[in-house]
XYZ file of C-alpha atoms in Angstrom:
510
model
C 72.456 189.624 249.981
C 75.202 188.050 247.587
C 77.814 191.000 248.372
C 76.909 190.058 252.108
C 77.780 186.388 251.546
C 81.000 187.135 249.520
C 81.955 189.889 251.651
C 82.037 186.849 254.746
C 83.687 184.176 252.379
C 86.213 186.719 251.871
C 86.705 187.638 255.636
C 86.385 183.470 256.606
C 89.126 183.021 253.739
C 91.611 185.815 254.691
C 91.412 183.994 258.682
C 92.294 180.732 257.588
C 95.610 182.354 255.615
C 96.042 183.863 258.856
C 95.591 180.410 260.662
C 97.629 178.486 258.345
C 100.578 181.062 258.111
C 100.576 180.960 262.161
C 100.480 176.898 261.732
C 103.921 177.792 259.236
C 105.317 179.897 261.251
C 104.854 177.036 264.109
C 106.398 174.370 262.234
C 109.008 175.936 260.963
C 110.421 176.482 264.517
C 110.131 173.219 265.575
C 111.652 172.058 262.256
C 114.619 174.510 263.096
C 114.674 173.926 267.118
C 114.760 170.316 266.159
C 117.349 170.272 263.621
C 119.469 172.543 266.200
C 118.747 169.815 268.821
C 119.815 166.964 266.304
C 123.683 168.293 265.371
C 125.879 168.463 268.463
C 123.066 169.802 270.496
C 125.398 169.784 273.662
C 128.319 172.116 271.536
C 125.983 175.282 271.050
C 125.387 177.367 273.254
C 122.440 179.821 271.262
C 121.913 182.853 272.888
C 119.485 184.867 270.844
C 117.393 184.314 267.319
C 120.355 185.999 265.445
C 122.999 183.389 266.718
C 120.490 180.661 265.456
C 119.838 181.893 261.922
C 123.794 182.424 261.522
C 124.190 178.699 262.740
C 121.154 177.646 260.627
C 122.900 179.202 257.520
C 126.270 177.589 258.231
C 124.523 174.233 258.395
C 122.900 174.741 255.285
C 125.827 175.965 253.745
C 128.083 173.322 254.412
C 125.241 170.105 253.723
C 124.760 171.466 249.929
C 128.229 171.777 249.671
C 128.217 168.049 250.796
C 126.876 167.184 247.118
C 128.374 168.550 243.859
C 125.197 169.316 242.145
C 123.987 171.106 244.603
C 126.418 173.607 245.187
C 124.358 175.741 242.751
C 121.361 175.693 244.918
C 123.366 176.543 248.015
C 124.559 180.008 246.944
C 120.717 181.521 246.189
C 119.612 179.601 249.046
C 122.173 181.085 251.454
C 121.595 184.436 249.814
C 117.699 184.456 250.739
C 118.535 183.782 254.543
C 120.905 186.543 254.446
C 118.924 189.095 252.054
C 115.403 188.736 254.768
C 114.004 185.875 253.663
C 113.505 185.823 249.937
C 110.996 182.977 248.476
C 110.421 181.264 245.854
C 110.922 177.270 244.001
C 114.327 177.431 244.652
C 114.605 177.920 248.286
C 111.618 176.163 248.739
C 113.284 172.979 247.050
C 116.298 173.454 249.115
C 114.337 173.012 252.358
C 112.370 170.011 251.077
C 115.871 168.328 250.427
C 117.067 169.759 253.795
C 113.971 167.870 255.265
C 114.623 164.566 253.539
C 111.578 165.637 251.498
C 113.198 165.096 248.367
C 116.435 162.966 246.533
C 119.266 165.460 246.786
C 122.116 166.217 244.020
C 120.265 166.655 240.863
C 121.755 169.359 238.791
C 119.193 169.192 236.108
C 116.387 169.918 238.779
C 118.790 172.424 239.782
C 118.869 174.492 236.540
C 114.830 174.054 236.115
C 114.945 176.027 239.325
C 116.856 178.167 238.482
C 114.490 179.170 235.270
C 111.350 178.776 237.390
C 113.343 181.291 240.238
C 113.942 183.476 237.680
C 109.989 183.799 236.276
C 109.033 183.808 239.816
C 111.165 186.940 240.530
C 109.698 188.663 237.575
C 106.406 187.995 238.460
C 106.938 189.572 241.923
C 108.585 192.385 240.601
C 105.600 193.436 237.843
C 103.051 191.971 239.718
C 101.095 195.003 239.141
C 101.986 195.478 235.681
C 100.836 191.681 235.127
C 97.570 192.306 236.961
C 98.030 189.749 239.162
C 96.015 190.358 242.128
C 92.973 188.834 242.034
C 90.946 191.595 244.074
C 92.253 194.214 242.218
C 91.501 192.556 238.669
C 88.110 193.795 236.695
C 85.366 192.111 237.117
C 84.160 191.992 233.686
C 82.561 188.930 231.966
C 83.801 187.365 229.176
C 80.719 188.350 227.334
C 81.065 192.090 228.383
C 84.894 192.163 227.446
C 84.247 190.795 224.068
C 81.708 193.690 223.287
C 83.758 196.076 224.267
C 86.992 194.571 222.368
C 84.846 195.224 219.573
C 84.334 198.904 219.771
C 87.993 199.398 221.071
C 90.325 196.732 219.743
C 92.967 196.415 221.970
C 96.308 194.063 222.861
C 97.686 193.961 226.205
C 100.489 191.112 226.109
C 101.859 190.501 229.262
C 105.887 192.137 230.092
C 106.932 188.592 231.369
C 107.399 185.446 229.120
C 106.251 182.486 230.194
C 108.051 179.090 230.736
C 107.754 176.119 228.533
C 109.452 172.670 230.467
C 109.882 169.673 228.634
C 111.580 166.845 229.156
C 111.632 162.768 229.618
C 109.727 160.249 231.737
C 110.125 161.103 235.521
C 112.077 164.157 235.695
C 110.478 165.648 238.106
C 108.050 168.399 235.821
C 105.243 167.885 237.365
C 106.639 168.276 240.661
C 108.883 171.607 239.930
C 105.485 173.285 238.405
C 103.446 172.211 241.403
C 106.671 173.655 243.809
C 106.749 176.275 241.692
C 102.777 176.992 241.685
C 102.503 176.863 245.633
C 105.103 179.367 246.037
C 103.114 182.142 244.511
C 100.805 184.588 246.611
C 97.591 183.402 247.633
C 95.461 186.735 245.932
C 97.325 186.057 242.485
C 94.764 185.233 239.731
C 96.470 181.352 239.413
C 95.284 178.410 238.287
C 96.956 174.786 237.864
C 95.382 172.403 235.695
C 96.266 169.177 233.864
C 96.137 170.120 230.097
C 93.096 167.387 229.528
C 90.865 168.638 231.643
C 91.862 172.251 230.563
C 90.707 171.455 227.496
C 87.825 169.686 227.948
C 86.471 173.125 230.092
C 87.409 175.275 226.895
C 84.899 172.473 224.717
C 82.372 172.866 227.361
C 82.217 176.485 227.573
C 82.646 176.583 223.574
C 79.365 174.897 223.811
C 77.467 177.365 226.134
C 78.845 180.048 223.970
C 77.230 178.222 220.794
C 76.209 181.042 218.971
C 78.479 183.895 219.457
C 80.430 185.414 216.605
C 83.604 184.281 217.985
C 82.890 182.151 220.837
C 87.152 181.440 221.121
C 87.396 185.232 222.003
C 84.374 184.936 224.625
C 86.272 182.001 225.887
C 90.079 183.307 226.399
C 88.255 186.557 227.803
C 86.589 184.376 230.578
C 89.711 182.535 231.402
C 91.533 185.765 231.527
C 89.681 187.092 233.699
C 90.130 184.200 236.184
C 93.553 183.478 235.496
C 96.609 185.630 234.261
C 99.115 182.694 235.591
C 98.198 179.457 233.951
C 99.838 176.821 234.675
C 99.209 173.451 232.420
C 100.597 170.089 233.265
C 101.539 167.234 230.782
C 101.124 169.632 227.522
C 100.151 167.083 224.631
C 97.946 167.569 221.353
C 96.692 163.989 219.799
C 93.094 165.447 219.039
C 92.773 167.201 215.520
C 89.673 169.609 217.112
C 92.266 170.597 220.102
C 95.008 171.135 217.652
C 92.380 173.508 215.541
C 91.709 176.024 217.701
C 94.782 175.699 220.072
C 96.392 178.603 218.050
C 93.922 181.333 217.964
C 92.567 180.569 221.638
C 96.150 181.354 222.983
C 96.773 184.628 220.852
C 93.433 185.338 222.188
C 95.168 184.388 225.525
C 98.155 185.914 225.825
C 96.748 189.333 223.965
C 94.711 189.189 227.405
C 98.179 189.285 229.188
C 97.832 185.683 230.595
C 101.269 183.892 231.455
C 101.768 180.176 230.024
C 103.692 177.918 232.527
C 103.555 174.276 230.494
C 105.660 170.875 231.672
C 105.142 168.451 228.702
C 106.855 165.237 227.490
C 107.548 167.136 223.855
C 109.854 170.013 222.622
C 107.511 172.919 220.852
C 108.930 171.421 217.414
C 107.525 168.309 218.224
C 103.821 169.152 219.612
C 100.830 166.688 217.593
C 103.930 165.395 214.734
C 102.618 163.554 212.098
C 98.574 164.983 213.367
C 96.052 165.539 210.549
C 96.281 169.029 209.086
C 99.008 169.638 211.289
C 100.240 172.503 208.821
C 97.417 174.789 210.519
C 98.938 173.928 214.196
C 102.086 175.267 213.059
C 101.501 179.084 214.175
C 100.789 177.854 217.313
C 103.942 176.347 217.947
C 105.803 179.627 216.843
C 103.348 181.746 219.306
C 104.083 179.652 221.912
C 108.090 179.991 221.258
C 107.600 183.673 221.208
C 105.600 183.897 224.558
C 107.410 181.147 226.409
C 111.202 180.404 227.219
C 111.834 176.843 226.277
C 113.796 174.619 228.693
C 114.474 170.944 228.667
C 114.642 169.230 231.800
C 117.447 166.315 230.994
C 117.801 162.787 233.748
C 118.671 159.887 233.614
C 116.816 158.915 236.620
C 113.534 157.925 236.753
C 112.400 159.435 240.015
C 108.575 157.702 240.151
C 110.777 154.464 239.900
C 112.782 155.318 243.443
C 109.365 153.853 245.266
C 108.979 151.287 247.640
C 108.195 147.095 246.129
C 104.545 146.851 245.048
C 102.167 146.622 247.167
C 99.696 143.521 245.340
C 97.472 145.855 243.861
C 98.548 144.816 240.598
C 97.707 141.259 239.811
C 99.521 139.449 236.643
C 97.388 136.581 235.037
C 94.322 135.592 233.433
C 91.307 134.164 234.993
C 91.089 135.864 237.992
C 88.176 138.104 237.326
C 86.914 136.128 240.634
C 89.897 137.522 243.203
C 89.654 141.131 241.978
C 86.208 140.978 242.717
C 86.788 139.603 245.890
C 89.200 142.321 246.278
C 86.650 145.225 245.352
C 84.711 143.361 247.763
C 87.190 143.581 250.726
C 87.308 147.392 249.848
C 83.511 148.726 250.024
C 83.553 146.078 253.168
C 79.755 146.474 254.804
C 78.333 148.821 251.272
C 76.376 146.986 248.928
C 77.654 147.563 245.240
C 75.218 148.129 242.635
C 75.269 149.976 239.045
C 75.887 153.732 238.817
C 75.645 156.829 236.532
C 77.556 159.782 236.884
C 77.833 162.617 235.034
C 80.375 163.901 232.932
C 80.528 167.421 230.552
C 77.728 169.147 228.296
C 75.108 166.848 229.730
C 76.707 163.235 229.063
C 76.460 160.387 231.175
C 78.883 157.232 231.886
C 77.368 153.813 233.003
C 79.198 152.297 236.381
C 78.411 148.516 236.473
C 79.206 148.523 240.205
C 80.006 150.959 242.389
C 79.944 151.569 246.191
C 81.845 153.607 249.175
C 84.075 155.494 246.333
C 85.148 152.483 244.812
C 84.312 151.051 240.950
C 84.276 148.170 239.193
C 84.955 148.025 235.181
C 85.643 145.388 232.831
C 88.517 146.969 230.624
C 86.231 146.381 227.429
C 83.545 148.726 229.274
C 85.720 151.835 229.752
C 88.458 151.233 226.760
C 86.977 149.580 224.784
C 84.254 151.854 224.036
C 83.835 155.433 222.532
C 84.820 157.037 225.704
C 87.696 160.280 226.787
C 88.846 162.292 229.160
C 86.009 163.700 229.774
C 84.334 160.259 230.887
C 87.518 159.615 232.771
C 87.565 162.859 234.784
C 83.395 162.342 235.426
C 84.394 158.799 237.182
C 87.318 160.539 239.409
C 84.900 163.255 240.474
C 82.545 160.557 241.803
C 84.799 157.470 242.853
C 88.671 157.175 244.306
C 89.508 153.752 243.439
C 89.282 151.815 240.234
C 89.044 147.718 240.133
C 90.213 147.384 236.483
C 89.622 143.890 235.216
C 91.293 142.168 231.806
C 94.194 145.007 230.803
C 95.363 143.346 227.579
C 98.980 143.465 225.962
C 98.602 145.999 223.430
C 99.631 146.153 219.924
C 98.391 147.309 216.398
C 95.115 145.275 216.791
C 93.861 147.340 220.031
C 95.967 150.790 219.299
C 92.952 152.588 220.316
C 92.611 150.920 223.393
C 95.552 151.309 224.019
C 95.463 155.235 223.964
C 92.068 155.256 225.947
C 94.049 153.351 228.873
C 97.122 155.797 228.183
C 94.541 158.765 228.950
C 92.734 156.775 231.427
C 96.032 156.259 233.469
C 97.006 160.211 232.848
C 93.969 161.110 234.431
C 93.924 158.705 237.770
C 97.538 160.024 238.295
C 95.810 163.548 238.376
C 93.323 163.100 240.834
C 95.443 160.617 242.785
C 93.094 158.106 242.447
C 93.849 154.214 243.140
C 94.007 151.470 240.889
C 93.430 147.745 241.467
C 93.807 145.753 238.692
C 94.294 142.513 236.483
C 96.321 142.250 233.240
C 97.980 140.151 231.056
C 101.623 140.894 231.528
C 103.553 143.772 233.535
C 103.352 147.533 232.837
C 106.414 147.138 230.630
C 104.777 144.183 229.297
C 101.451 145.207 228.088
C 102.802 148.413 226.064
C 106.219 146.774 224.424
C 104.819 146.642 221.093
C 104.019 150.126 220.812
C 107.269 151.952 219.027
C 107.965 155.275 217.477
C 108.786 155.097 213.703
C 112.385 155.947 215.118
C 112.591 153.003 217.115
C 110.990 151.033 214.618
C 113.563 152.280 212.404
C 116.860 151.096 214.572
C 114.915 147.606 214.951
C 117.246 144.609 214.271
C 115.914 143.328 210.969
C 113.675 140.544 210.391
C 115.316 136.876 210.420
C 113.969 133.707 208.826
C 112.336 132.415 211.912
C 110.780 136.369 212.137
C 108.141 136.568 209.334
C 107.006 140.196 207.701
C 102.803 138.842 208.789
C 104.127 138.056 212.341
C 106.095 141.334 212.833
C 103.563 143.511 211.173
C 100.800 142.034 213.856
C 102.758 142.240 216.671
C 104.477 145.840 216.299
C 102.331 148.629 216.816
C 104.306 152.088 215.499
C 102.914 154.865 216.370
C 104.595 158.308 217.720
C 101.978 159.429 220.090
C 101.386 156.403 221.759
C 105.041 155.753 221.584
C 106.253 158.863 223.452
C 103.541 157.971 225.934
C 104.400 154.633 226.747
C 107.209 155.110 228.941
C 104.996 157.635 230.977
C 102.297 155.240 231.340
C 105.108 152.508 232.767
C 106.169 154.816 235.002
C 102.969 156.118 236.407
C 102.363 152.600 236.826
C 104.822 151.364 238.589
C 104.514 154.612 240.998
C 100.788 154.242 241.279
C 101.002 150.298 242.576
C 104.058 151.654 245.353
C 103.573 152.496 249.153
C 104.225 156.278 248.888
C 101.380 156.200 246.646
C 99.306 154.819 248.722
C 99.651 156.550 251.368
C 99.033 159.663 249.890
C 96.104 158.156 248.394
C 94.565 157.652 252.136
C 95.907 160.972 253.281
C 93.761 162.381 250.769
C 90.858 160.271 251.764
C 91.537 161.226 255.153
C 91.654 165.141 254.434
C 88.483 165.013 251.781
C 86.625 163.351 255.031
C 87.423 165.531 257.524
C 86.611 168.618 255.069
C 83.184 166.869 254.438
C 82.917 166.625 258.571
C 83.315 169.703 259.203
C 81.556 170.939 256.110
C 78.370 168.921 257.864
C 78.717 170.477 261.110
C 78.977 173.923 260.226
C 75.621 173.377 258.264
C 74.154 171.626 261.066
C 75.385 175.245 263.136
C 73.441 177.561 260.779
């Protein structure tokens, strides 16, 4: 019965590929019918499909030429037109900008590409060497495959590197993976996951392992087996138990042949600085060098900051726990909000005080204030959409661990695209000024007479992690509280209903 039930998932999965690359296929005429219509429509006289491509090429040609930095783009874009067709980040990234999809002219986006091109042609070329395909792959359990590594020790590190892209605040990682990540084949064993909840999955399935001589190698085997591409966003190690096992999990890993694509904030040589026994992270940091290329992504621009004016999501003041809850109110509209408890990993449970029609209320002392993580954080997001955040408070040295709970707590609504209402004390750049690095604390201006060492010790809060994170947190921020935000917020809402419609009916049909 279960091979009849996979066999018709399978069959209902390859139709909709089908479906959607006939819905491609669709739209990507009318994209090119319409930009023939749009430039001198009444000049061209087209006469078959060969005469369009050659115009579509000269178009294309001469906009990227248009811009400087993207004359580098132009020539492997121009290339795949005139090679068949070829795919990958790259072209893909040149058509978003030929849509108005994206800002044009950055050449440091340009030579990301041109690393992530380069992995993705690799990847297509050994694909079987890789053991990509998904239905070709071995079905063996992680349990099975660590019995027999034990009889028949064996290493089978994948031919391609993987890619390691770090870089400032805004650069654009997180989109170039995700470009990147789309572009690959459907039957690939892929998987693209924000580096939190990756970890929290490895803890959890540590746990149902309990017991195992090497649960880490039971672990990487299962993972393995689901994904030889993986793909981690927003690479950072603050916790001394990830930073413990980290190293032997991913030489598990990659002996298993998986492929490491990682965006992160921090160079390799930089990963959990100044953590506790940090001195037993180090191999990782030299496997990871040896299995990944390295690339810094460098901007000056700040593209979450190229948003529309806030929207008054984001209210500035105290007292007015009243109007967001008027606010929350507004937002359930008809539902009647009452307490909730959802659960989170390995059995826990997290306390809602209200919650109704997706949406939750929280005090900030209830969900930062508290011993609570990422995996409390990712529990709530599985359960609710919107956040009513009440009392953010300007952080410094007396609230540092706060202060990293909202850090994490803002990381993780950014990943699910949730949507945050709330009330603070002072602006994003506000609440997190007094967090420095010890470099920045370092090029301070020194203390005056009217600064005292008491006062500047109580207001500065230095601290590397929370340091490098600040300007992330700003950022998401600011991007989270602007229209384009938003509106992919209720195009998300709109999609998840419409899935859940259908979802109904078709159960209703059987």
């Amino acid at each position: 019965m279960r091979t009849i039930i996979r066999a018709v998932r399978h069959i209902r999965y390859i139709s909709s590929l089908q479906e959607r690359k006939i819905l491609k296929s669709g739209l990507r005429r009318q994209r090119q019918e319409s930009l023939l219509n749009s430039v001198q429509g009444s000049a061209y006289k087209l006469s078959s499909k060969d005469e369009c491509d050659r115009f579509l090429y000269s178009y294309m040609n001469s906009r990227a030429l248009s811009t400087p930095a993207a004359k580098d783009t132009t020539e492997v874009f121009s290339s795949s037109i005139m090679e068949g067709g070829r795919g990958g980040p790259l072209v893909e990234y040149e058509r978003r900008i030929a849509a108005g999809e994206l800002v044009d002219g950055d050449s440091c986006q340009v030579g990301t590409l041109r690393e992530l091109q380069r992995l993705y042609d690799e990847l297509v070329e050994s694909a079987n060497a890789c053991r990509l395909d998904k239905y070709e792959a071995s079905e063996k359990a992680g349990r099975s495959r660590w019995f027999w590594s034990r009889i028949m020790p064996q290493s089978s590190e994948s031919p391609v590197k993987g890619l390691y892209l770090y870089g400032g605040v805004g650069t654009g990682k997180t989109m170039l993976m995700d470009l990147f990540f789309d572009q690959l084949p459907s039957n690939w064993r892929k998987k693209r996951i924000h580096f939190h909840d990756f970890m929290l999955s490895v803890h959890s399935r540590l746990q149902k392992h309990k017991g195992v001589a090497d649960p880490l190698e039971v672990v990487a085997g299962e993972i393995s087996d689901e994904s030889i591409l993986l793909c981690l966003d927003e690479f950072m190690v603050t916790d001394v138990a990830d930073a413990l096992i980290l190293n032997r999990l991913f030489r598990h890993l990659f002996s298993n042949g998986v492929i490491l694509v990682a965006t992160s904030n921090r160079a390799p040589d930089n990963l959990y600085e100044r953590g506790l026994q940090r001195d037993l992270f180090l191999p990782f940091i030299a496997t990871l060098k040896e299995r990944c290329v390295s690339h810094e992504i460098g901007s000056s621009v700040d593209y979450r900051k190229l948003t529309s004016a806030q929207q008054g999501f984001y209210f500035v003041g105290k007292e007015l726990s009243d109007f967001l809850k008027q606010k929350f109110q507004e937002l359930i509209g008809e539902h009647s909000a009452s307490p909730h408890e959802v659960e989170v990993v390995m059995g826990r449970k997290l306390q809602v005080p209200l919650g109704a029609n997706g949406c939750a209320y929280f005090p900030f002392e209830d969900l930062c204030d508290k011993p609570l993580g990422a995996a409390d954080y990712f529990g709530l997001f599985k359960n609710f959409h919107t956040l009513a955040l009440d009392g953010v408070p300007i952080f410094g040295l007396h609230n540092r661990t706060a202060a990293y709970r909202f850090v994490t707590l803002v990381d993780v609504m950014y990943e699910n695209k949730a949507r945050l209402l709330c009330t603070a004390e002072g602006t994003p750049t506000e609440l997190l000024e007094r967090i420095v690095t010890i470099s920045d604390a370092q090029h301070m201006a020194p203390r005056t007479s009217s600064r005292s060492r008491k006062n500047d010790d109580s207001e500065l809060c230095v601290d590397n992690e929370l340091g490098f994170a600040k300007d992330r947190t700003i950022s998401r921020l600011t991007e989270m509280n602007s229209r384009e935000y938003l509106e992919q917020h209720a195009a998300m809402l709109a999609e998840q209903q419409q899935f859940s419609e259908e979802n109904q009916e078709d159960s209703i049909q059987a």
